[in-house]
C-alpha positions as a Markdown table, in Angstrom:
| # | Residue | x | y | z |
|---|---|---|---|---|
| 1 | Unk | -21.3 | -199.9 | -110.5 |
| 2 | Unk | -20.5 | -200.0 | -106.8 |
| 3 | Unk | -17.0 | -200.7 | -105.6 |
| 4 | Unk | -14.0 | -199.4 | -107.6 |
| 5 | Unk | -16.5 | -197.6 | -109.9 |
| 6 | Unk | -14.0 | -194.9 | -111.1 |
| 7 | Unk | -11.4 | -197.5 | -112.2 |
| 8 | Unk | -14.1 | -199.6 | -113.9 |
| 9 | Unk | -15.5 | -196.5 | -115.7 |
| 10 | Unk | -12.1 | -195.6 | -116.9 |
| 11 | Unk | -11.5 | -199.1 | -118.3 |
| 12 | Unk | -14.9 | -199.0 | -120.1 |
| 13 | Unk | -14.2 | -195.7 | -121.7 |
| 14 | Unk | -10.7 | -196.8 | -122.7 |
| 15 | Unk | -12.3 | -199.7 | -124.6 |
| 16 | Unk | -13.9 | -197.1 | -126.9 |
| 17 | Unk | -17.4 | -198.6 | -127.3 |
| 18 | Unk | -18.8 | -198.3 | -130.8 |
| 19 | Unk | -22.1 | -196.9 | -129.6 |
| 20 | Unk | -23.0 | -193.9 | -127.4 |
| 21 | Unk | -22.4 | -194.8 | -123.7 |
| 22 | Unk | -23.9 | -193.5 | -120.5 |
| 23 | Unk | -22.4 | -194.7 | -117.2 |
| 24 | Unk | -24.6 | -194.5 | -114.1 |
| 25 | Unk | -22.8 | -194.8 | -110.7 |
| 26 | Unk | -24.2 | -195.7 | -107.3 |
| 27 | Unk | -22.7 | -196.1 | -103.9 |
| 28 | Unk | -24.8 | -199.1 | -102.7 |
| 29 | Unk | -26.3 | -202.1 | -104.4 |
| 30 | Unk | -29.8 | -200.9 | -103.5 |
| 31 | Unk | -29.1 | -197.6 | -105.3 |
| 32 | Unk | -27.7 | -199.3 | -108.3 |
| 33 | Unk | -30.7 | -201.7 | -108.5 |
| 34 | Unk | -33.2 | -198.9 | -108.2 |
| 35 | Unk | -31.5 | -196.8 | -111.0 |
| 36 | Unk | -31.4 | -199.9 | -113.2 |
| 37 | Unk | -35.0 | -200.8 | -112.8 |
| 38 | Unk | -36.2 | -197.2 | -113.2 |
| 39 | Unk | -34.3 | -196.9 | -116.5 |
| 40 | Unk | -35.9 | -199.9 | -118.2 |
| 41 | Unk | -38.8 | -199.5 | -120.6 |
| 42 | Unk | -40.9 | -202.2 | -122.3 |
| 43 | Unk | -39.1 | -202.2 | -125.7 |
| 44 | Unk | -35.5 | -202.3 | -124.3 |
| 45 | Unk | -32.9 | -204.9 | -124.8 |
| 46 | Unk | -30.9 | -205.6 | -121.6 |
| 47 | Unk | -27.6 | -207.5 | -121.3 |
| 48 | Unk | -26.6 | -208.6 | -117.9 |
| 49 | Unk | -23.2 | -210.1 | -117.1 |
| 50 | Unk | -23.8 | -213.1 | -114.8 |
| 51 | Unk | -21.8 | -215.6 | -112.8 |
| 52 | Unk | -22.3 | -219.3 | -112.5 |
| 53 | Unk | -23.2 | -220.8 | -109.1 |
| 54 | Unk | -19.8 | -222.4 | -108.9 |
| 55 | Unk | -18.0 | -219.2 | -109.6 |
| 56 | Unk | -16.3 | -217.2 | -106.8 |
| 57 | Unk | -18.1 | -214.0 | -107.7 |
| 58 | Unk | -21.6 | -215.5 | -107.6 |
| 59 | Unk | -24.1 | -213.7 | -105.5 |
| 60 | Unk | -27.8 | -214.3 | -104.9 |
| 61 | Unk | -28.4 | -210.6 | -105.2 |
| 62 | Unk | -27.6 | -210.4 | -108.9 |
| 63 | Unk | -29.6 | -213.5 | -109.6 |
| 64 | Unk | -32.6 | -212.0 | -107.8 |
| 65 | Unk | -32.2 | -208.9 | -110.0 |
| 66 | Unk | -32.4 | -211.0 | -113.1 |
| 67 | Unk | -35.6 | -212.7 | -111.8 |
| 68 | Unk | -37.1 | -209.2 | -111.0 |
| 69 | Unk | -36.4 | -208.0 | -114.5 |
| 70 | Unk | -38.1 | -211.1 | -116.0 |
| 71 | Unk | -41.1 | -210.6 | -113.9 |
| 72 | Unk | -41.6 | -206.8 | -114.2 |
| 73 | Unk | -40.7 | -206.5 | -117.9 |
| 74 | Unk | -41.8 | -209.8 | -119.7 |
| 75 | Unk | -41.8 | -208.0 | -123.0 |
| 76 | Unk | -38.2 | -207.0 | -123.2 |
| 77 | Unk | -35.2 | -208.9 | -124.7 |
| 78 | Unk | -32.9 | -210.0 | -121.8 |
| 79 | Unk | -29.5 | -211.5 | -122.6 |
| 80 | Unk | -27.6 | -213.0 | -119.7 |
| 81 | Unk | -23.9 | -213.5 | -120.4 |
| 82 | Unk | -22.3 | -216.3 | -118.4 |
| 83 | Unk | -18.6 | -217.1 | -118.3 |
| 84 | Unk | -17.5 | -220.0 | -120.6 |
| 85 | Unk | -17.8 | -223.5 | -119.2 |
| 86 | Unk | -14.4 | -225.2 | -118.6 |
| 87 | Unk | -14.3 | -228.5 | -120.5 |
| 88 | Unk | -11.8 | -231.2 | -119.7 |
| 89 | Unk | -11.1 | -232.0 | -123.4 |
| 90 | Unk | -10.2 | -229.5 | -126.1 |
| 91 | Unk | -13.1 | -230.8 | -128.2 |
| 92 | Unk | -16.1 | -228.5 | -128.6 |
| 93 | Unk | -18.9 | -229.5 | -126.2 |
| 94 | Unk | -22.2 | -230.8 | -127.6 |
| 95 | Unk | -24.9 | -228.2 | -128.3 |
| 96 | Unk | -26.6 | -227.3 | -125.0 |
| 97 | Unk | -30.4 | -227.6 | -125.4 |
| 98 | Unk | -32.6 | -225.3 | -123.5 |
| 99 | Unk | -34.4 | -227.0 | -120.6 |
| 100 | Unk | -37.7 | -228.6 | -121.5 |
| 101 | Unk | -40.7 | -226.8 | -120.3 |
| 102 | Unk | -42.0 | -228.5 | -117.1 |
| 103 | Unk | -45.7 | -228.4 | -116.4 |
| 104 | Unk | -46.2 | -227.1 | -112.9 |
| 105 | Unk | -48.5 | -228.6 | -110.3 |
| 106 | Unk | -51.3 | -226.1 | -109.6 |
| 107 | Unk | -53.1 | -225.7 | -106.2 |
| 108 | Unk | -55.4 | -223.1 | -104.7 |
| 109 | Unk | -56.4 | -221.9 | -101.3 |
| 110 | Unk | -58.9 | -219.5 | -99.9 |
| 111 | Unk | -57.2 | -217.4 | -97.2 |
| 112 | Unk | -59.5 | -216.5 | -94.3 |
| 113 | Unk | -59.6 | -213.0 | -92.8 |
| 114 | Unk | -57.0 | -212.6 | -90.1 |
| 115 | Unk | -54.6 | -215.0 | -91.8 |
| 116 | Unk | -52.5 | -212.4 | -93.7 |
| 117 | Unk | -48.7 | -212.5 | -94.0 |
| 118 | Unk | -46.9 | -215.6 | -92.8 |
| 119 | Unk | -50.1 | -217.2 | -91.6 |
| 120 | Unk | -51.6 | -216.8 | -95.0 |
| 121 | Unk | -48.6 | -218.4 | -96.7 |
| 122 | Unk | -48.8 | -221.3 | -94.2 |
| 123 | Unk | -52.4 | -221.8 | -95.2 |
| 124 | Unk | -51.4 | -222.0 | -98.9 |
| 125 | Unk | -48.5 | -224.3 | -98.4 |
| 126 | Unk | -50.6 | -226.7 | -96.3 |
| 127 | Unk | -53.3 | -226.8 | -99.0 |
| 128 | Unk | -50.6 | -227.7 | -101.6 |
| 129 | Unk | -48.4 | -230.1 | -99.6 |
| 130 | Unk | -50.7 | -231.3 | -96.8 |
| 131 | Unk | -49.0 | -232.0 | -93.4 |
| 132 | Unk | -45.6 | -232.9 | -94.9 |
| 133 | Unk | -43.5 | -231.3 | -92.1 |
| 134 | Unk | -40.2 | -231.5 | -94.1 |
| 135 | Unk | -41.7 | -229.6 | -97.1 |
| 136 | Unk | -43.4 | -227.1 | -94.7 |
| 137 | Unk | -40.2 | -226.4 | -92.8 |
| 138 | Unk | -38.4 | -225.8 | -96.1 |
| 139 | Unk | -40.9 | -223.9 | -98.2 |
| 140 | Unk | -42.5 | -221.5 | -95.7 |
| 141 | Unk | -39.3 | -219.7 | -94.6 |
| 142 | Unk | -38.2 | -219.3 | -98.2 |
| 143 | Unk | -41.6 | -217.7 | -99.1 |
| 144 | Unk | -41.5 | -215.5 | -96.1 |
| 145 | Unk | -38.1 | -214.2 | -97.0 |
| 146 | Unk | -39.3 | -213.6 | -100.6 |
| 147 | Unk | -42.4 | -211.8 | -99.3 |
| 148 | Unk | -40.4 | -209.5 | -97.1 |
| 149 | Unk | -37.6 | -208.8 | -99.6 |
| 150 | Unk | -39.0 | -208.8 | -103.2 |
| 151 | Unk | -42.7 | -209.3 | -103.7 |
| 152 | Unk | -43.6 | -208.6 | -107.4 |
| 153 | Unk | -46.8 | -206.9 | -108.6 |
| 154 | Unk | -48.2 | -208.8 | -111.5 |
| 155 | Unk | -51.2 | -206.5 | -112.0 |
| 156 | Unk | -53.5 | -204.4 | -109.9 |
| 157 | Unk | -54.7 | -206.6 | -106.9 |
| 158 | Unk | -52.4 | -209.5 | -107.8 |
| 159 | Unk | -49.0 | -210.1 | -106.3 |
| 160 | Unk | -46.3 | -212.8 | -106.9 |
| 161 | Unk | -44.1 | -214.4 | -104.3 |
| 162 | Unk | -41.5 | -217.0 | -105.5 |
| 163 | Unk | -38.8 | -219.1 | -104.0 |
| 164 | Unk | -36.4 | -222.1 | -104.7 |
| 165 | Unk | -36.8 | -225.0 | -102.3 |
| 166 | Unk | -34.7 | -228.2 | -101.8 |
| 167 | Unk | -37.7 | -230.4 | -100.8 |
| 168 | Unk | -39.8 | -229.7 | -104.0 |
| 169 | Unk | -39.0 | -231.6 | -107.2 |
| 170 | Unk | -41.7 | -230.3 | -109.5 |
| 171 | Unk | -42.6 | -226.6 | -110.0 |
| 172 | Unk | -45.7 | -225.7 | -108.1 |
| 173 | Unk | -48.0 | -222.7 | -108.4 |
| 174 | Unk | -50.3 | -221.9 | -105.5 |
| 175 | Unk | -53.2 | -219.5 | -106.1 |
| 176 | Unk | -54.5 | -217.8 | -103.0 |
| 177 | Unk | -57.6 | -215.6 | -102.7 |
| 178 | Unk | -57.7 | -213.5 | -99.5 |
| 179 | Unk | -60.8 | -212.1 | -97.8 |
| 180 | Unk | -58.8 | -209.0 | -96.8 |
| 181 | Unk | -56.2 | -206.9 | -98.7 |
| 182 | Unk | -52.6 | -207.6 | -98.1 |
| 183 | Unk | -49.9 | -204.9 | -98.0 |
| 184 | Unk | -46.2 | -205.4 | -98.6 |
| 185 | Unk | -43.2 | -203.4 | -97.4 |
| 186 | Unk | -41.8 | -202.8 | -100.9 |
| 187 | Unk | -45.1 | -202.3 | -102.8 |
| 188 | Unk | -47.5 | -199.3 | -102.8 |
| 189 | Unk | -50.7 | -201.2 | -103.6 |
| 190 | Unk | -52.9 | -203.6 | -101.7 |
| 191 | Unk | -53.6 | -207.1 | -102.9 |
| 192 | Unk | -56.2 | -209.9 | -102.5 |
| 193 | Unk | -54.8 | -212.4 | -105.0 |
| 194 | Unk | -51.6 | -214.1 | -104.1 |
| 195 | Unk | -49.7 | -216.2 | -106.7 |
| 196 | Unk | -46.9 | -218.3 | -105.2 |
| 197 | Unk | -44.3 | -220.0 | -107.5 |
| 198 | Unk | -42.1 | -222.7 | -105.9 |
| 199 | Unk | -39.3 | -224.1 | -108.0 |
| 200 | Unk | -37.0 | -227.0 | -107.2 |
| 201 | Unk | -33.6 | -225.8 | -106.1 |
| 202 | Unk | -32.0 | -228.6 | -108.2 |
| 203 | Unk | -33.6 | -227.4 | -111.4 |
| 204 | Unk | -31.8 | -225.1 | -113.9 |
| 205 | Unk | -32.1 | -221.4 | -113.2 |
| 206 | Unk | -33.5 | -221.0 | -116.7 |
| 207 | Unk | -36.5 | -223.1 | -115.8 |
| 208 | Unk | -37.4 | -220.8 | -112.9 |
| 209 | Unk | -36.9 | -217.7 | -115.0 |
| 210 | Unk | -39.1 | -219.1 | -117.7 |
| 211 | Unk | -41.9 | -219.9 | -115.2 |
| 212 | Unk | -41.6 | -216.3 | -113.9 |
| 213 | Unk | -41.8 | -214.9 | -117.4 |
| 214 | Unk | -44.8 | -217.1 | -118.3 |
| 215 | Unk | -46.7 | -216.0 | -115.2 |
| 216 | Unk | -45.9 | -212.3 | -115.8 |
| 217 | Unk | -47.0 | -212.7 | -119.5 |
| 218 | Unk | -50.2 | -214.4 | -118.5 |
| 219 | Unk | -51.3 | -211.4 | -116.3 |
| 220 | Unk | -50.5 | -208.9 | -119.1 |
| 221 | Unk | -53.9 | -210.0 | -120.5 |
| 222 | Unk | -56.3 | -207.5 | -118.8 |
| 223 | Unk | -59.3 | -209.8 | -119.5 |
| 224 | Unk | -57.7 | -212.6 | -117.6 |
| 225 | Unk | -56.6 | -210.4 | -114.7 |
| 226 | Unk | -60.2 | -209.1 | -114.4 |
| 227 | Unk | -61.5 | -212.7 | -114.3 |
| 228 | Unk | -59.0 | -213.7 | -111.6 |
| 229 | Unk | -59.9 | -210.6 | -109.5 |
| 230 | Unk | -63.6 | -211.2 | -109.8 |
| 231 | Unk | -63.5 | -214.9 | -109.1 |
| 232 | Unk | -65.7 | -216.0 | -106.2 |
| 233 | Unk | -63.2 | -218.5 | -104.9 |
| 234 | Unk | -59.6 | -219.7 | -105.2 |
| 235 | Unk | -60.8 | -222.9 | -106.8 |
| 236 | Unk | -62.4 | -220.9 | -109.6 |
| 237 | Unk | -59.0 | -219.2 | -110.2 |
| 238 | Unk | -57.3 | -222.6 | -110.2 |
| 239 | Unk | -59.7 | -223.9 | -112.9 |
| 240 | Unk | -59.0 | -220.9 | -115.0 |
| 241 | Unk | -55.2 | -221.5 | -114.7 |
| 242 | Unk | -55.5 | -225.2 | -115.5 |
| 243 | Unk | -57.1 | -224.2 | -118.8 |
| 244 | Unk | -53.9 | -222.2 | -119.6 |
| 245 | Unk | -51.3 | -224.8 | -118.7 |
């Protein structure tokens, strides 16, 4: 809890929860997020109150936290509670089906020494989308923001960067293999394998979250992670991934 935390704590305690309750309080969103992620373990069940994009309380920060939980803890049960939809009629809405799984386009790129950071991401995007300037101008800034704000470690030597983009209409995975190790502001390790996930901005949030969870789950297999890290080229990693999707 951040703003008005004492009042909110009092309301929660007044509700008399039927199970033991511990309330953690923080002064900033960064502090709250850090406490939350540090408190999660692999067998937990997490329930997160969310807001729809059309709601006045929607914030990208909470949505990014949800994505981070999916990526770091693919084995937990995560329940996201959204406000009820407002229907024009009083009749019950038809059952909402989960979005169909969409097969991503898969690309690969060998990143030369000296092309770390933004230059490396540009190399990967060009390999996937060619010289399409519109896509390039949309995708690269989104990936750079993601790289600087919340890169995710999938396993030792492997990092994930992900973004939503308006100019992309099919999910894309770009697998990059760098000659040199990359370091990131928010991660302690160093990485040579970059996994980039680009999702259409128009697609349901659930689709992006499922893709994140699938990637994280894939790299939980230590044998596969070793194969990826020992691959002689990015193309070899791409062939391995194509056999999985």
